[in-house]
CSV table of C-alpha atoms in Angstrom, one decimal:
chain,number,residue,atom,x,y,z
A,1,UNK,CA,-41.3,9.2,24.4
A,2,UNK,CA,-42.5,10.5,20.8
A,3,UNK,CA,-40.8,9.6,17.8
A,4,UNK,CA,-39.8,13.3,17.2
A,5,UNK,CA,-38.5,13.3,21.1
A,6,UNK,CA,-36.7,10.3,20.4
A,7,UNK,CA,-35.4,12.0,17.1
A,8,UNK,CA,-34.3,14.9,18.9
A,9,UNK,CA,-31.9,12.6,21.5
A,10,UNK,CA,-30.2,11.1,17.8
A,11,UNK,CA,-29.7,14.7,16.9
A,12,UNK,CA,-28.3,15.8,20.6
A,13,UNK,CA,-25.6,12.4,19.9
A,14,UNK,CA,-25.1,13.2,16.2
A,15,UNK,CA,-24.1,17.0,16.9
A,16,UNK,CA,-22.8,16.6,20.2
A,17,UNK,CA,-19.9,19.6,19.5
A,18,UNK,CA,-19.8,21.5,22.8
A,19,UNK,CA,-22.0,18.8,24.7
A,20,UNK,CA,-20.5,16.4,27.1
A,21,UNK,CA,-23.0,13.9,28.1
A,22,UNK,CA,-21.9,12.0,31.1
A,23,UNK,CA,-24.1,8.8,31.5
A,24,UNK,CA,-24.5,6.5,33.9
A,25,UNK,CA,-27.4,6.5,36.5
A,26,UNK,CA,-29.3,9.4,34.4
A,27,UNK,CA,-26.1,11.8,35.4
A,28,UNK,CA,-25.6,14.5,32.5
A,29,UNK,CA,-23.2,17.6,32.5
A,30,UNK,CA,-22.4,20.0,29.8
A,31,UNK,CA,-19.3,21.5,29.3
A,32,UNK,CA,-18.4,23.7,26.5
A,33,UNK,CA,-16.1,23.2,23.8
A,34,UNK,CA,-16.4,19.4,24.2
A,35,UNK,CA,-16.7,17.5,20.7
A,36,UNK,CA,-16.3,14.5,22.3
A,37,UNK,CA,-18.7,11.3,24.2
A,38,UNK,CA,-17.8,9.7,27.0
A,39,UNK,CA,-18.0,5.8,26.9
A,40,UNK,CA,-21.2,4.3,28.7
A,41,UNK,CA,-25.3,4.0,28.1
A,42,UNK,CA,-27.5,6.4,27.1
A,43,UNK,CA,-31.3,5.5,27.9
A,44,UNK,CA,-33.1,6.6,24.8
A,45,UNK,CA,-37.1,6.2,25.6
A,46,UNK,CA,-36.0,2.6,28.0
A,47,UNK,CA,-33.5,1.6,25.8
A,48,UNK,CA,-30.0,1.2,26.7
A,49,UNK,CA,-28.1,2.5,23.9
A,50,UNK,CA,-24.0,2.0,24.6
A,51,UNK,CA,-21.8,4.5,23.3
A,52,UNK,CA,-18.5,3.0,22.4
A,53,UNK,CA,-17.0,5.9,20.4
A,54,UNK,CA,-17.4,8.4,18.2
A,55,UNK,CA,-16.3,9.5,14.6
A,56,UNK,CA,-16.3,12.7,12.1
A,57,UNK,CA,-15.3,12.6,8.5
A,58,UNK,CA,-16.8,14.2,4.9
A,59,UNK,CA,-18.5,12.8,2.3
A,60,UNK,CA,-15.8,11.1,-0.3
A,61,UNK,CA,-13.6,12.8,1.8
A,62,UNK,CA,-13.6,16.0,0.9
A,63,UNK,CA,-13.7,19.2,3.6
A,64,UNK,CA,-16.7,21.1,1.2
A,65,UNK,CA,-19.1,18.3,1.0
A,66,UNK,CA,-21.4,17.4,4.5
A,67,UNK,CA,-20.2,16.1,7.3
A,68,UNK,CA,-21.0,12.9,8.4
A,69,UNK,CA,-20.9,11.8,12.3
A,70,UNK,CA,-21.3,8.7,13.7
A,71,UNK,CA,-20.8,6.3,16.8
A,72,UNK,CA,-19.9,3.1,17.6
A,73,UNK,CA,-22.4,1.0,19.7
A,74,UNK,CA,-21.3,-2.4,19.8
A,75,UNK,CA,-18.2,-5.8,18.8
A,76,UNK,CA,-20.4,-8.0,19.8
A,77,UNK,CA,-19.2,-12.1,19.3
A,78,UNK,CA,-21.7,-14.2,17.6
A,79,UNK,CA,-21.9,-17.2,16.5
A,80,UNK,CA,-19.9,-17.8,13.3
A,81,UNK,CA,-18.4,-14.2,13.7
A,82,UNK,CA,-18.3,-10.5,15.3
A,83,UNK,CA,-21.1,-8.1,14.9
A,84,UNK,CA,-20.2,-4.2,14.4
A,85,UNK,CA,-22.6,-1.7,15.0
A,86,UNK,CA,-23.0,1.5,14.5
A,87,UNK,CA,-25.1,4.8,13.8
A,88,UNK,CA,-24.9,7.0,11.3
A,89,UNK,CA,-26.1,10.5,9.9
A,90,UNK,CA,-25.6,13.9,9.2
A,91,UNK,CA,-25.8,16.4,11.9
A,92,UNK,CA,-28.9,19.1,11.9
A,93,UNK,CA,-28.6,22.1,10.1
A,94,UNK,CA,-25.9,19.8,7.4
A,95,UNK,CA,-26.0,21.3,4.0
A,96,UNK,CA,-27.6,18.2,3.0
A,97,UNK,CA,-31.2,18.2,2.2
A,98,UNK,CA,-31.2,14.3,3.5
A,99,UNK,CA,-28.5,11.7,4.5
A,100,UNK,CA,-28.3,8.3,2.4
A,101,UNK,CA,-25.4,5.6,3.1
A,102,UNK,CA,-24.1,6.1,-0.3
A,103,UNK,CA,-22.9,9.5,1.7
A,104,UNK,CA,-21.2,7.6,4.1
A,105,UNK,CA,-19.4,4.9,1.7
A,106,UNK,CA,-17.3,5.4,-0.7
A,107,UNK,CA,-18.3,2.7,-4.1
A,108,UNK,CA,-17.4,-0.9,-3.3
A,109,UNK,CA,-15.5,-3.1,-5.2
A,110,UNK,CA,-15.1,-6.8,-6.0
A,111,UNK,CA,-15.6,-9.0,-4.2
A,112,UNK,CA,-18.3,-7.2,-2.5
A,113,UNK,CA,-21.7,-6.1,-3.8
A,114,UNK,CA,-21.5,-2.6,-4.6
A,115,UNK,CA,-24.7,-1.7,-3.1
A,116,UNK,CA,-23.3,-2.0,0.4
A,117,UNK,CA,-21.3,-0.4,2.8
A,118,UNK,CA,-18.2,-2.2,3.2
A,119,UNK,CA,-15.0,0.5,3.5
A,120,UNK,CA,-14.8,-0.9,7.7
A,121,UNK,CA,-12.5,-3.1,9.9
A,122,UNK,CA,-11.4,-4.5,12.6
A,123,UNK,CA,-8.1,-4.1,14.1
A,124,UNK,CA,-6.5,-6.3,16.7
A,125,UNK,CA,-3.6,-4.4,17.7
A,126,UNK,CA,-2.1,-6.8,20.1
A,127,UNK,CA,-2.2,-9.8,17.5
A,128,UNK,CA,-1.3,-7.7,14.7
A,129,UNK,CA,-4.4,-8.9,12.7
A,130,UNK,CA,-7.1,-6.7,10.3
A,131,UNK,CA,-10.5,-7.9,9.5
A,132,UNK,CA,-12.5,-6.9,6.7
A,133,UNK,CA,-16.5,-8.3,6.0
A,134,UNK,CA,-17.0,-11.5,5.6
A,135,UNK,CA,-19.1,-12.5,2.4
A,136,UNK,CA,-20.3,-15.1,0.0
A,137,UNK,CA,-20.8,-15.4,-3.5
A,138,UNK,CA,-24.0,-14.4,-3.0
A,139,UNK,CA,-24.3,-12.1,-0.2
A,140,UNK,CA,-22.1,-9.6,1.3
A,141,UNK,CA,-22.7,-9.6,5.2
A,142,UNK,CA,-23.2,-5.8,5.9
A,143,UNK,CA,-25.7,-3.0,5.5
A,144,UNK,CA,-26.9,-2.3,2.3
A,145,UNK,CA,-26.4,1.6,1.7
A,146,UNK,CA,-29.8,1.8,0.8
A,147,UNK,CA,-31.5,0.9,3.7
A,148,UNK,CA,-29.2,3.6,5.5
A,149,UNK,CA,-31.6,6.9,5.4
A,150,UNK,CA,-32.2,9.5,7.9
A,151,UNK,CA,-33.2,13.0,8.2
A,152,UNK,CA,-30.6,15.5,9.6
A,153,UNK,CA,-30.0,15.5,12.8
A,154,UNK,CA,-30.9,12.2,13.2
A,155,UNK,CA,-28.7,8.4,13.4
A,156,UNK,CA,-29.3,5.6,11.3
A,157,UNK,CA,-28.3,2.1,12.8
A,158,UNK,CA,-26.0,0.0,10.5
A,159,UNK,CA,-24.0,-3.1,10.6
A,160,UNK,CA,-21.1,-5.3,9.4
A,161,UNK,CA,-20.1,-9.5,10.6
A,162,UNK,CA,-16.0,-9.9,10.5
A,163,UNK,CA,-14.8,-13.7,11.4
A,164,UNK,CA,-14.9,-14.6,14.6
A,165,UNK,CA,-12.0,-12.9,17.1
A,166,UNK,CA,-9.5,-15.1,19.4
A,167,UNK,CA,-10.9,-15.4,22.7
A,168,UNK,CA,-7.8,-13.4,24.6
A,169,UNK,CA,-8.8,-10.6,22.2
A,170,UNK,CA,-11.0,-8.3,24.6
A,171,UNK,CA,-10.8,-4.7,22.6
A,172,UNK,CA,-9.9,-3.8,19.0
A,173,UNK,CA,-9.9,-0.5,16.5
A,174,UNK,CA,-12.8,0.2,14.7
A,175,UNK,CA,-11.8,1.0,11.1
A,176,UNK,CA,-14.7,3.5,9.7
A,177,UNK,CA,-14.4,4.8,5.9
A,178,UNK,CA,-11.5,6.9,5.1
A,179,UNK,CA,-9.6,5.4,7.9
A,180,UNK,CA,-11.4,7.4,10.1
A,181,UNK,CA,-10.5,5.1,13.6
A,182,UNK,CA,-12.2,4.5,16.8
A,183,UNK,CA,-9.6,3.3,18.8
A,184,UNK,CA,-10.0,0.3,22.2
A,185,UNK,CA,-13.4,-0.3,21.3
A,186,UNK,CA,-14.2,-3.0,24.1
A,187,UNK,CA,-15.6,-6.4,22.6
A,188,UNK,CA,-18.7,-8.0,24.1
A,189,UNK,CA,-20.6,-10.7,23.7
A,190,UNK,CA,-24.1,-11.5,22.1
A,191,UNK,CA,-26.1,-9.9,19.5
A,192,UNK,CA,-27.8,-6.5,21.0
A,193,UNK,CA,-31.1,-6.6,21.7
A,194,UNK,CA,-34.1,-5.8,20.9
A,195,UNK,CA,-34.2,-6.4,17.4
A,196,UNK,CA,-36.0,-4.0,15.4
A,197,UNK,CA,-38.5,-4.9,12.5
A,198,UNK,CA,-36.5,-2.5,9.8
A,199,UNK,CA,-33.3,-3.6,8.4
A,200,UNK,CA,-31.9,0.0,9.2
A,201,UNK,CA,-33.6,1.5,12.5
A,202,UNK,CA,-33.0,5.0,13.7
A,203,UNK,CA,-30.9,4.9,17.1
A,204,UNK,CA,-33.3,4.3,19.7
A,205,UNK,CA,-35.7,2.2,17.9
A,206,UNK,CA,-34.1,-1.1,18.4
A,207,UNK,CA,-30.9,-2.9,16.3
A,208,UNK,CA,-30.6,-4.7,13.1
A,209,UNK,CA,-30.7,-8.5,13.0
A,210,UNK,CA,-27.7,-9.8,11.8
A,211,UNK,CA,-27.0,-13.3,10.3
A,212,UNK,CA,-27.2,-16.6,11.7
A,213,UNK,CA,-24.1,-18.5,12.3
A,214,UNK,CA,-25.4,-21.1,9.1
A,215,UNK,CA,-25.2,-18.4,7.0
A,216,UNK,CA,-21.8,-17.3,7.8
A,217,UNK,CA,-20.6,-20.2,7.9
A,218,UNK,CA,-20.2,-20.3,4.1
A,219,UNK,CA,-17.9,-17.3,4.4
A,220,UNK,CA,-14.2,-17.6,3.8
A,221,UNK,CA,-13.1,-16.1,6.8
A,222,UNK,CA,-9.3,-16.5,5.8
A,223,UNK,CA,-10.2,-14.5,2.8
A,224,UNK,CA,-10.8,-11.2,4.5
A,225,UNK,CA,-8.4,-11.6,7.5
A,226,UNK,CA,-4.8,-10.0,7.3
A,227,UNK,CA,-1.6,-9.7,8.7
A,228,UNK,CA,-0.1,-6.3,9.8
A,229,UNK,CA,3.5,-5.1,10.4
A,230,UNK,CA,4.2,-2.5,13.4
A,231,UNK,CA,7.0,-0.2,12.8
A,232,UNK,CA,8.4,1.8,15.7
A,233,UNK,CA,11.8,3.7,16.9
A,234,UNK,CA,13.0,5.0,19.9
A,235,UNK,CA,13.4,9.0,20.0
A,236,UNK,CA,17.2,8.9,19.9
A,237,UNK,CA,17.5,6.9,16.4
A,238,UNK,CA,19.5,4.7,18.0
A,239,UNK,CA,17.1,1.2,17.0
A,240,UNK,CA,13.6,1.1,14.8
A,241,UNK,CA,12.3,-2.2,14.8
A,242,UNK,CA,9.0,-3.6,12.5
A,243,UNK,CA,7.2,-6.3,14.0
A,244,UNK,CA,4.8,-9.0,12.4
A,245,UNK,CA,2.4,-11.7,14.4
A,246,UNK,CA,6.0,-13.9,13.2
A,247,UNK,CA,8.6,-12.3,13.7
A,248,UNK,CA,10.7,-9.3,14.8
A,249,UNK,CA,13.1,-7.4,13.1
A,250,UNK,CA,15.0,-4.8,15.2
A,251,UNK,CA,17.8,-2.5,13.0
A,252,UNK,CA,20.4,-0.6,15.0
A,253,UNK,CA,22.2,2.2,13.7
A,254,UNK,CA,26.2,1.4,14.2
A,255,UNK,CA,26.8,5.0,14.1
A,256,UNK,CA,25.5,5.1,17.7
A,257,UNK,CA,26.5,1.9,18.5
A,258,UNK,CA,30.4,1.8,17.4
A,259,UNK,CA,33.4,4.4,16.8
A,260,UNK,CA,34.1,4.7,13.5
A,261,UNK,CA,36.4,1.8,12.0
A,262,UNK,CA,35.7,0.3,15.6
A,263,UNK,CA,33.6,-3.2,16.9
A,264,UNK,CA,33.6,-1.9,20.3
A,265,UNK,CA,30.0,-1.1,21.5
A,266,UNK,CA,29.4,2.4,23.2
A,267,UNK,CA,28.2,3.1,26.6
A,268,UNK,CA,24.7,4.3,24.5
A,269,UNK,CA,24.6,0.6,23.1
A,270,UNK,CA,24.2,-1.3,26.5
A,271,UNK,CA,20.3,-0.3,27.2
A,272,UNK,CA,19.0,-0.4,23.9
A,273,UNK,CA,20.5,-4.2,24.1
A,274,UNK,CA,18.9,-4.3,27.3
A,275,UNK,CA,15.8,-3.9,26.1
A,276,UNK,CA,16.0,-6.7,22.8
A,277,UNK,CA,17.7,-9.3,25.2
A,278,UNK,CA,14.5,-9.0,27.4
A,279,UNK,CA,11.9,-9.2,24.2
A,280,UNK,CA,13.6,-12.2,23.4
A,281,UNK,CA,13.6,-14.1,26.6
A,282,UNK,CA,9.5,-13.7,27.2
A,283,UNK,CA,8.4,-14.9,23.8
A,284,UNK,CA,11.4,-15.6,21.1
A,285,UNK,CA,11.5,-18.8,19.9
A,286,UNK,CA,14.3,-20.7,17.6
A,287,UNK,CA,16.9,-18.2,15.8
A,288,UNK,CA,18.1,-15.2,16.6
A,289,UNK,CA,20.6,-13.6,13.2
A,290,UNK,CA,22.8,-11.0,13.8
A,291,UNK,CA,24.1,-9.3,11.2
A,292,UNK,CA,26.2,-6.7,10.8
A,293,UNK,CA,26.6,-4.1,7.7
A,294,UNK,CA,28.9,-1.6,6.5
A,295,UNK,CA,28.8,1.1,3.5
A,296,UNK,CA,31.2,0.9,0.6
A,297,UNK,CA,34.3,3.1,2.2
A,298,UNK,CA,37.7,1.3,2.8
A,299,UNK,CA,38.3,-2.3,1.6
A,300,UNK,CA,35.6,-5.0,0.9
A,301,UNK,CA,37.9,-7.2,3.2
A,302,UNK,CA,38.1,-4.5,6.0
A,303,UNK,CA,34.3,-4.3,5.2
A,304,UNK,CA,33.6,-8.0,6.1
A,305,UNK,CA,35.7,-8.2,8.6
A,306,UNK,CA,34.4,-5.2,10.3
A,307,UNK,CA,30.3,-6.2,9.9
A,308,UNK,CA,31.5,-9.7,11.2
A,309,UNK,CA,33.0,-8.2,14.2
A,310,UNK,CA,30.5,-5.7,15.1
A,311,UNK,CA,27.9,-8.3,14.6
A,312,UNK,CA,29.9,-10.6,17.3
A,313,UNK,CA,29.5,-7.5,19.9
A,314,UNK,CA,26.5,-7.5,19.5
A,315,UNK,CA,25.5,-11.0,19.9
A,316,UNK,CA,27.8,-11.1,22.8
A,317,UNK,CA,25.8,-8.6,24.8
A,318,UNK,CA,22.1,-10.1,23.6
A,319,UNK,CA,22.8,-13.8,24.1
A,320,UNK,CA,23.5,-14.2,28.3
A,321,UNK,CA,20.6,-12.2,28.8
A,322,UNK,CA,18.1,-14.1,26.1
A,323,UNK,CA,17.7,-16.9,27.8
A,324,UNK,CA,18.0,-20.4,27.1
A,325,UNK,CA,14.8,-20.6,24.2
A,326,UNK,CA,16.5,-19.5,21.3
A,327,UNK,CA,19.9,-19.8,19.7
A,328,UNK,CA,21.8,-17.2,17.8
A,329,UNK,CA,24.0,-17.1,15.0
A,330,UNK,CA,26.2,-14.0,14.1
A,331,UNK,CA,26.8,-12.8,10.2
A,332,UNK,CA,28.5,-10.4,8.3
A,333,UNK,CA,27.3,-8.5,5.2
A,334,UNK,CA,29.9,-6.0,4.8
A,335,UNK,CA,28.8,-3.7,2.2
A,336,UNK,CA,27.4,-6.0,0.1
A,337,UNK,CA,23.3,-5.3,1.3
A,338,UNK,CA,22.7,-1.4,1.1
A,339,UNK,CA,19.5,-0.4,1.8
A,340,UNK,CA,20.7,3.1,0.4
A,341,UNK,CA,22.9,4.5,-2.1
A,342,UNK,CA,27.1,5.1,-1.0
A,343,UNK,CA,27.1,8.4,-2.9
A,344,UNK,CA,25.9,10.4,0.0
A,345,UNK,CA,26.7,11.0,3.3
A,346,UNK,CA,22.9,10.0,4.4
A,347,UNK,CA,23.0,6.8,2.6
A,348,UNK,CA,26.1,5.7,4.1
A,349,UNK,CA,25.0,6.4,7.3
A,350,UNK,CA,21.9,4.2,6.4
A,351,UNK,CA,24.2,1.4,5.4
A,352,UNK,CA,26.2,1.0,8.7
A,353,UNK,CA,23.5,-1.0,10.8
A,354,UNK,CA,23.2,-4.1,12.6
A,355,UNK,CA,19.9,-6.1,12.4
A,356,UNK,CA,18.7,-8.6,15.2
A,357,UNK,CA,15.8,-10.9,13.7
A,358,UNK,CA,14.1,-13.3,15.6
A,359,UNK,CA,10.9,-15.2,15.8
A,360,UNK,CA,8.1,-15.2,18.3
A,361,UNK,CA,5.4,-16.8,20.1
A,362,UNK,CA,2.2,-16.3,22.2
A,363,UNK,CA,0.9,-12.2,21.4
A,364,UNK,CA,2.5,-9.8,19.8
């Protein structure tokens, strides 16, 4: 296959709006109004090119400059970290005369170098962990945006090393700039091969050679790895809760749980319970705190009395059904801990709430 074939293939996979190509033993299908790859191989002139995903986004982000497209090839372990890869361009006919990976990135910053393109990550959902490029004082472990050129139409190959990934961790979110996400990109193993003689090949041509495990070890993996916080709620209102890799906080609004003035759960209480009780008896370890909340109407000793009690219900229900791994410990607030103001009807409503914290082990 000639280079300009081969060119024509990156273009096919860099505009693919309308094209569906199905892979696997040589199979191929169009079907219109597709913008969209399906995962597999693509043999580009006897190379077996994976397609993991696919992304579309502007340059700097704004709708009236080109449009840059891309996929997602590879997460690839290595030694002393994880490999991404990826291709990159503009599709043909793009307004742009010629694409350049100062298109695709927007300027970094400290502590990278700003000469390369660094505005990725990896997401491990599951553990609740982010990854951004590892790098030294010296070198910053991606491609430089330089070496990232192409002609429209066509894909540039690229590359960035994030620490190394938990060995339960099997697929992640690819983070490309803007936020633009790839999501359950599978993780494999090994650098892909073959390794092509430019830092920056076109797809097809071979894939960059990445660093060796000596000189990532000088990387501060800890530097560039972070912690995330899920929030979610269920469609009724009745309970959000925001979870960390430590701990889980669930917040249950009393209005659904209680009668006004009242500590006696409603019928609507039991399965939300249910549900928390059975969270904490597969991975909560140590404490669980219940506390209970009220706004600022009526007494602060009807307040106090009444966050105790409600908080006492609720423990009541959680604690048979928890298991024997954790303990709990019931507490009232009263109205002493808004988290709105008591001078409207929203914020008081916001106020009467009972929280369930508790730690946990193993995945998230």
């Amino acid at each position: 296959m000639t280079p300009s074939t081969l060119r024509r293939r990156s273009a096919a996979l860099a505009g693919a709006a309308g094209v569906l190509l199905a892979t696997g033993a040589g199979a191929q299908a169009a079907e219109a109004g597709r913008d969209e790859l399906p995962l597999g191989t693509i043999d580009l002139d006897g190379q077996e090119t994976p397609v993991l995903g696919s992304f579309v986004y502007h340059q700097f982000h704004l709708d009236t400059n080109p449009e840059i497209r891309g996929l997602v090839h590879g997460v690839q372990r290595v030694e002393g970290g994880t490999v991404l890869y990826y291709s990159v361009g503009t599709p043909a006919g793009s307004s742009a005369s010629a694409f350049a990976g100062a298109m695709a990135f927007p300027d970094s910053s400290h502590p990278y170098d700003g000469s390369h393109g660094v505005d990725l990550a990896l997401v491990d959902t599951q553990s609740l962990a982010a990854y951004r490029p590892l790098y030294t004082s010296s070198e910053t472990f991606t491609s430089a945006t330089a070496d990232l050129e192409a002609s429209p139409g066509e894909l540039v190959v690229g590359w960035a090393v994030f620490p190394e990934l938990a060995a339960d961790v099997d697929t992640v979110q690819v983070t490309m700039p803007w936020g633009t996400a790839v999501g359950d990109v599978p993780v494999g193993e090994g650098a892909l091969k073959p390794v092509a003689q430019e830092p920056a090949p076109l797809l097809g041509e071979g894939w960059p050679e990445v660093p060796t495990a000596d000189a990532l070890a000088a990387a501060d993996a800890a530097a560039v790895t972070y912690s995330l916080v899920r929030r979610t709620g269920d469609e009724e209102g009745t309970s959000t809760t925001e979870e960390s890799p430590e701990q889980v906080a669930v917040t249950l609004d009393a209005n659904v749980l209680f009668a006004s003035g009242s500590a006696d759960l409603s019928g609507d209480a039991q399965q939300v319970l249910a549900t928390i009780a059975a969270d904490i008896a597969d991975r909560g370890t140590g404490e669980v705190v219940v506390t209970g909340h009220t706004d600022s109407d009526g007494s602060d000793t009807f307040n106090q009395t009444l966050s105790e009690q409600r908080a006492s219900s609720v423990l009541n229900v959680l604690q048979p059904a928890s298991g024997s791994g954790v303990t709990f410990t019931a507490v009232g607030r009263g109205e002493g801990d808004p988290v709105a103001g008591n001078d409207t009807d929203e914020g008081k409503q916001a106020n009467r709430r009972v929280t369930v914290v508790y730690a946990v082990q193993g995945e998230s």
